[in-house]
Short mmCIF file of C-alpha atoms in Angstrom, two decimals:
data_model
loop_
_atom_site.label_atom_id
_atom_site.label_comp_id
_atom_site.label_asym_id
_atom_site.label_seq_id
_atom_site.Cartn_x
_atom_site.Cartn_y
_atom_site.Cartn_z
CA MET L 29 -12.52 1.16 -32.60
CA GLY L 30 -14.45 -1.02 -34.68
CA ALA L 31 -17.27 -1.48 -32.01
CA ASN L 32 -17.85 2.47 -31.35
CA LEU L 33 -17.02 3.73 -34.93
CA PRO L 34 -20.74 4.03 -35.62
CA VAL L 35 -21.70 5.53 -32.42
CA VAL L 36 -18.51 7.25 -33.02
CA ARG L 37 -18.98 8.52 -36.36
CA SER L 38 -23.23 9.87 -35.14
CA ALA L 39 -22.32 12.13 -32.44
CA PHE L 40 -19.51 14.03 -34.42
CA ALA L 41 -21.27 13.81 -37.33
CA ALA L 42 -24.29 16.05 -35.14
CA HIS L 43 -21.41 18.74 -34.74
CA GLY L 44 -20.60 18.86 -38.53
CA ILE L 45 -17.70 16.30 -38.50
CA TYR L 46 -17.54 13.68 -40.89
CA ASN L 47 -13.29 12.49 -41.40
CA VAL L 48 -13.89 9.57 -39.25
CA TYR L 49 -10.97 7.50 -40.13
CA GLU L 50 -10.53 3.77 -39.25
CA SER L 51 -7.09 1.99 -37.82
CA LYS L 52 -6.36 -1.50 -39.34
CA ALA L 53 -3.05 -2.63 -38.31
CA PRO L 54 -1.13 -2.14 -35.26
CA GLY L 55 1.16 2.13 -36.31
CA ASP L 56 -1.82 2.53 -38.50
CA GLU L 57 -2.37 5.17 -35.89
CA GLU L 58 0.47 6.93 -36.25
CA ARG L 59 0.77 6.67 -40.61
CA LEU L 60 -3.12 8.48 -40.41
CA ALA L 61 -2.09 11.17 -37.66
CA ALA L 62 0.94 12.10 -39.70
CA ARG L 63 -1.45 12.82 -43.17
CA ALA L 64 -3.71 14.31 -41.05
CA VAL L 65 -1.25 16.80 -39.85
CA ARG L 66 0.44 16.64 -43.56
CA ASP L 67 -3.32 18.02 -44.54
CA GLY L 68 -3.75 20.50 -42.04
CA VAL L 69 -5.78 19.44 -39.43
CA GLN L 70 -6.17 21.34 -35.88
CA THR L 71 -7.48 19.20 -34.41
CA ILE L 72 -7.83 15.12 -34.03
CA VAL L 73 -9.08 13.24 -32.35
CA ALA L 74 -7.93 10.47 -31.07
CA VAL L 75 -10.62 6.56 -30.20
CA GLY L 76 -8.70 4.45 -28.14
CA GLY L 77 -6.24 4.16 -25.48
CA ASP L 78 -3.10 5.15 -24.18
CA GLY L 79 -1.20 3.18 -27.01
CA THR L 80 -3.46 4.82 -29.65
CA CYS L 81 -2.94 8.42 -27.89
CA GLY L 82 0.78 7.82 -27.73
CA ARG L 83 1.32 6.47 -31.19
CA VAL L 84 -1.15 10.21 -32.39
CA ALA L 85 0.83 12.44 -30.28
CA ASN L 86 4.68 10.90 -30.93
CA ALA L 87 3.08 11.91 -34.72
CA ILE L 88 1.72 15.46 -33.85
CA LEU L 89 4.98 16.14 -31.77
CA GLN L 90 7.57 14.67 -34.54
CA SER L 91 5.98 17.34 -37.13
CA SER L 92 6.29 20.16 -34.54
CA ALA L 93 2.57 21.17 -35.92
CA ASP L 94 0.20 23.74 -34.25
CA CYS L 95 -2.10 20.26 -34.15
CA ARG L 96 -4.22 19.57 -31.10
CA LEU L 97 -4.93 15.49 -29.13
CA ALA L 98 -8.34 15.39 -28.49
CA VAL L 99 -9.23 11.26 -26.87
CA VAL L 100 -12.51 9.42 -27.07
CA PRO L 101 -11.73 6.92 -24.10
CA ALA L 102 -11.93 3.35 -25.40
CA GLY L 103 -8.91 0.84 -24.06
CA THR L 104 -7.91 -0.60 -21.24
CA GLY L 105 -6.94 1.56 -18.78
CA ASN L 106 -7.66 4.83 -19.83
CA ASP L 107 -5.37 6.48 -18.01
CA PHE L 108 -4.28 9.92 -20.62
CA ALA L 109 -8.27 10.65 -20.36
CA LYS L 110 -8.29 10.61 -16.97
CA THR L 111 -5.97 13.61 -17.51
CA LEU L 112 -7.82 14.77 -20.18
CA GLY L 113 -10.44 14.56 -17.38
CA VAL L 114 -12.83 12.73 -20.23
CA SER L 115 -12.30 8.84 -19.21
CA ARG L 116 -16.44 8.71 -18.40
CA CYS L 117 -17.19 10.97 -21.60
CA SER L 118 -19.27 9.71 -23.78
CA PRO L 119 -18.55 10.86 -27.93
CA GLU L 120 -21.20 12.98 -27.38
CA GLN L 121 -19.93 14.94 -24.56
CA VAL L 122 -16.12 14.55 -26.51
CA ALA L 123 -17.19 16.01 -29.67
CA ASP L 124 -18.90 18.96 -27.33
CA LEU L 125 -15.64 20.11 -25.42
CA VAL L 126 -12.91 19.91 -29.08
CA LEU L 127 -15.87 22.87 -30.51
CA ARG L 128 -15.97 24.69 -27.46
CA GLU L 129 -12.55 24.45 -25.36
CA ASP L 130 -10.12 26.40 -25.82
CA ALA L 131 -6.55 24.06 -27.18
CA LYS L 132 -4.04 23.80 -23.08
CA LYS L 133 -0.81 22.73 -23.19
CA ILE L 134 0.55 19.99 -21.59
CA ASP L 135 4.09 18.52 -20.87
CA VAL L 136 5.38 15.38 -22.36
CA GLY L 137 8.44 12.96 -22.01
CA LEU L 138 10.72 11.50 -24.26
CA ALA L 139 12.33 8.20 -23.36
CA ASP L 140 15.05 5.88 -25.65
CA GLY L 141 13.88 8.39 -28.55
CA HIS L 142 10.29 7.81 -28.22
CA TYR L 143 7.32 10.67 -26.52
CA PHE L 144 5.10 9.22 -24.15
CA LEU L 145 2.33 10.87 -22.52
CA ASN L 146 1.14 9.35 -19.72
CA SER L 147 4.23 7.17 -18.30
CA CYS L 148 7.19 4.81 -18.48
CA GLY L 149 8.54 1.97 -16.54
CA PHE L 150 10.82 -1.19 -15.90
CA GLY L 151 10.70 -3.69 -14.53
CA PHE L 152 6.97 -5.24 -12.93
CA ASP L 153 5.29 -2.63 -14.69
CA ALA L 154 6.94 -3.84 -17.80
CA SER L 155 6.36 -7.85 -16.81
CA VAL L 156 2.57 -7.02 -15.56
CA LEU L 157 2.21 -5.46 -18.76
CA GLU L 158 3.38 -8.36 -21.19
CA ALA L 159 1.67 -10.74 -18.81
CA THR L 160 -1.44 -8.84 -19.33
CA SER L 161 -1.91 -10.25 -23.24
CA ARG L 162 -2.96 -13.41 -22.20
CA VAL L 163 -5.94 -12.49 -19.97
CA ARG L 164 -8.86 -12.74 -22.63
CA PHE L 165 -11.81 -13.19 -19.26
CA LEU L 166 -11.47 -9.93 -17.84
CA LYS L 167 -11.97 -5.80 -19.27
CA GLY L 168 -11.06 -2.39 -18.19
CA ASP L 169 -8.87 -2.12 -15.03
CA SER L 170 -9.21 -5.49 -13.66
CA VAL L 171 -6.82 -6.98 -16.35
CA TYR L 172 -3.90 -5.15 -14.76
CA ILE L 173 -5.04 -5.58 -10.90
CA TYR L 174 -5.25 -9.34 -11.93
CA SER L 175 -1.44 -9.85 -14.25
CA ALA L 176 -0.16 -7.57 -11.04
CA LEU L 177 -1.74 -9.95 -8.39
CA ARG L 178 -0.31 -12.97 -10.46
CA GLN L 179 3.02 -11.51 -10.48
CA LEU L 180 3.72 -10.52 -7.21
CA PHE L 181 4.22 -14.07 -6.39
CA THR L 182 6.89 -14.94 -9.35
CA TYR L 183 8.89 -11.89 -10.12
CA ARG L 184 12.23 -11.27 -9.83
CA GLY L 185 12.96 -7.89 -9.64
CA VAL L 186 15.45 -6.15 -12.51
CA GLU L 187 19.06 -4.75 -11.93
CA MET L 188 19.41 -1.09 -12.37
CA SER L 189 21.55 2.56 -11.58
CA VAL L 190 20.11 5.42 -11.76
CA SER L 191 22.27 8.73 -12.03
CA SER L 192 20.64 12.54 -11.21
CA VAL L 193 18.48 11.15 -8.26
CA PRO L 194 19.69 11.63 -4.94
CA GLY L 195 19.06 9.47 -2.05
CA VAL L 196 18.33 6.72 -4.85
CA GLU L 197 21.21 4.23 -4.83
CA SER L 198 22.17 1.32 -7.82
CA GLY L 199 20.97 -2.55 -6.97
CA SER L 200 17.61 -4.58 -7.30
CA MET L 201 14.33 -2.48 -8.22
CA LEU L 202 10.85 -4.67 -8.27
CA MET L 203 9.93 -1.45 -10.73
CA VAL L 204 10.86 2.08 -11.86
CA THR L 205 8.16 4.34 -13.03
CA VAL L 206 8.51 7.49 -14.86
CA SER L 207 5.61 9.44 -14.57
CA ASN L 208 3.36 13.13 -16.15
CA GLY L 209 0.15 11.26 -15.40
CA ARG L 210 -1.02 10.33 -11.92
CA TRP L 211 -2.34 7.11 -12.83
CA LEU L 212 -1.11 3.59 -14.34
CA GLY L 213 -3.10 0.68 -15.53
CA GLY L 214 -6.57 2.21 -14.44
CA ALA L 215 -6.65 1.43 -11.09
CA PHE L 216 -2.92 2.59 -9.87
CA LYS L 217 -2.56 6.14 -8.58
CA ILE L 218 1.25 5.73 -8.48
CA ALA L 219 2.69 8.99 -9.02
CA PRO L 220 -0.37 10.72 -6.88
CA GLN L 221 1.55 14.25 -7.01
CA ALA L 222 2.38 14.86 -11.03
CA SER L 223 0.75 17.26 -12.67
CA VAL L 224 0.86 17.86 -17.13
CA LEU L 225 1.71 21.02 -16.23
CA ASP L 226 4.96 22.02 -13.73
CA GLY L 227 7.86 20.86 -16.62
CA LYS L 228 8.86 18.40 -14.26
CA LEU L 229 7.77 14.37 -14.14
CA ASP L 230 7.57 12.16 -11.23
CA ALA L 231 9.96 8.66 -10.94
CA CYS L 232 9.28 6.49 -8.52
CA PHE L 233 10.97 3.60 -6.99
CA LEU L 234 10.13 0.43 -6.06
CA GLY L 235 12.72 -1.82 -4.42
CA ASP L 236 12.82 -4.97 -4.28
CA THR L 237 11.26 -7.07 -0.99
CA ASN L 238 9.41 -10.26 -0.20
CA VAL L 239 5.41 -10.75 -0.98
CA MET L 240 4.27 -9.81 1.82
CA GLN L 241 6.15 -6.08 1.67
CA ARG L 242 4.86 -6.43 -1.84
CA MET L 243 0.93 -6.61 -1.29
CA LYS L 244 1.89 -3.67 1.12
CA LEU L 245 3.24 -1.96 -2.08
CA PHE L 246 0.18 -3.18 -3.99
CA LEU L 247 -2.24 -2.07 -1.85
CA GLY L 248 -0.47 1.34 -1.10
CA ALA L 249 0.03 1.88 -4.95
CA MET L 250 -4.04 1.61 -5.75
CA ARG L 251 -5.18 4.70 -3.08
CA GLY L 252 -1.71 6.41 -3.86
CA THR L 253 -0.57 6.18 -0.35
CA HIS L 254 2.79 4.30 -1.45
CA ILE L 255 5.01 6.50 -1.78
CA GLY L 256 6.67 7.28 2.17
CA MET L 257 6.47 2.95 2.56
CA PRO L 258 10.35 2.35 3.59
CA SER L 259 11.22 0.10 0.24
CA VAL L 260 9.45 3.21 -1.85
CA SER L 261 11.80 6.31 -3.53
CA ALA L 262 10.03 9.31 -5.40
CA ALA L 263 11.45 12.41 -6.57
CA GLY L 264 10.46 15.91 -8.98
CA VAL L 265 12.67 14.93 -12.20
CA ARG L 266 13.35 16.90 -15.25
CA GLU L 267 16.00 13.96 -16.79
CA LEU L 268 17.44 11.04 -15.23
CA MET L 269 19.54 8.05 -16.71
CA LEU L 270 18.53 4.67 -16.18
CA ARG L 271 21.00 1.92 -16.53
CA PHE L 272 20.71 -1.54 -16.85
CA PRO L 273 22.59 -5.05 -17.30
CA ASN L 274 21.21 -5.61 -20.65
CA ASN L 275 18.55 -3.55 -22.47
CA PRO L 276 15.18 -3.69 -21.05
CA LEU L 277 11.66 -3.84 -21.57
CA MET L 278 9.77 -1.46 -20.81
CA GLU L 279 6.22 0.06 -20.64
CA ILE L 280 5.09 3.32 -22.74
CA ASP L 281 1.64 4.72 -22.67
CA GLY L 282 0.32 0.96 -22.46
CA GLU L 283 2.50 -1.00 -25.01
CA LEU L 284 6.03 -3.00 -24.77
CA ARG L 285 9.20 -1.79 -26.15
CA ARG L 286 12.50 -3.06 -26.14
CA ALA L 287 15.60 -0.34 -25.35
CA GLN L 288 17.86 0.11 -27.97
CA SER L 289 20.45 -0.01 -25.11
CA ARG L 290 21.22 -1.04 -21.66
CA THR L 291 21.17 3.07 -20.60
CA VAL L 292 17.96 4.94 -21.23
CA SER L 293 17.33 8.61 -21.20
CA VAL L 294 14.19 10.17 -19.84
CA LYS L 295 13.35 13.55 -20.00
CA CYS L 296 10.98 16.18 -19.63
CA VAL L 297 9.37 18.22 -22.42
CA PRO L 298 7.59 21.06 -21.32
CA LEU L 299 4.54 22.56 -22.36
CA ALA L 300 4.92 20.55 -25.93
CA LEU L 301 1.62 19.64 -26.61
CA SER L 302 -1.83 21.35 -27.15
CA VAL L 303 -4.77 19.05 -25.95
CA VAL L 304 -8.83 19.43 -25.63
CA ALA L 305 -9.86 19.25 -22.16
CA ALA L 306 -12.39 19.16 -19.57
CA PRO L 307 -13.00 22.69 -17.41
CA GLY L 308 -10.18 22.54 -14.35
CA ALA L 309 -8.97 18.92 -15.34
CA LEU L 310 -5.91 19.61 -15.51
CA VAL L 311 -3.55 20.04 -12.58
#
């Protein structure tokens, strides 16, 4: 947030808002948000990407406080900011929304005991995210695209089984995503029909296949046309259980976590979080 701090301070100060706190280390966002909630703050504006938003949201949700979350986009993919309709908004525009717009309630996901706003993913998704940490010469959506293209040729798939989703068989999967929002990695419309208001999550299962078919899936996912391809199964779910041979690496809101066990529970928590969104953005 450092490079944006003077601009953010100025934008919100123009509206009479002066309390800006800067995180110093990973995890600070959740601690600062929890303190703000205890102090009775009614709106927290997260300045950052999906990981920052997710950590702030977890602090709000764990407290059960009536506190709104707003976002100044400053991350790599800004998928949750897209959901709120603010991915191209300046700090000044977000400050104006905070003052003008009423709170809207949205669904959130809960995976392995951790809340998520946008998505959680297993297999290829987590492997690509891990690879992005080694890319220093690109920024924005291109980081995920570049990393994904490289992984297409080397990733070996993940063995898993799933319950409560008819038609999805156990076996090797290229990737499994469970989405609240529509976007993944900034550039991929992984869940084109997802809604943060419908009380469901959109699960997408991409079966493992050869490199040529993987490339078709890659291009289709960028346009949101991968749904319906032969190796893809999709379903709206309120809850599902995924089982793996070992504790899987998982992506949650753009951050990597190791699951606590080989069995991972994922469910929707309907209309659990109050947010500030651009008019007409939430679907």
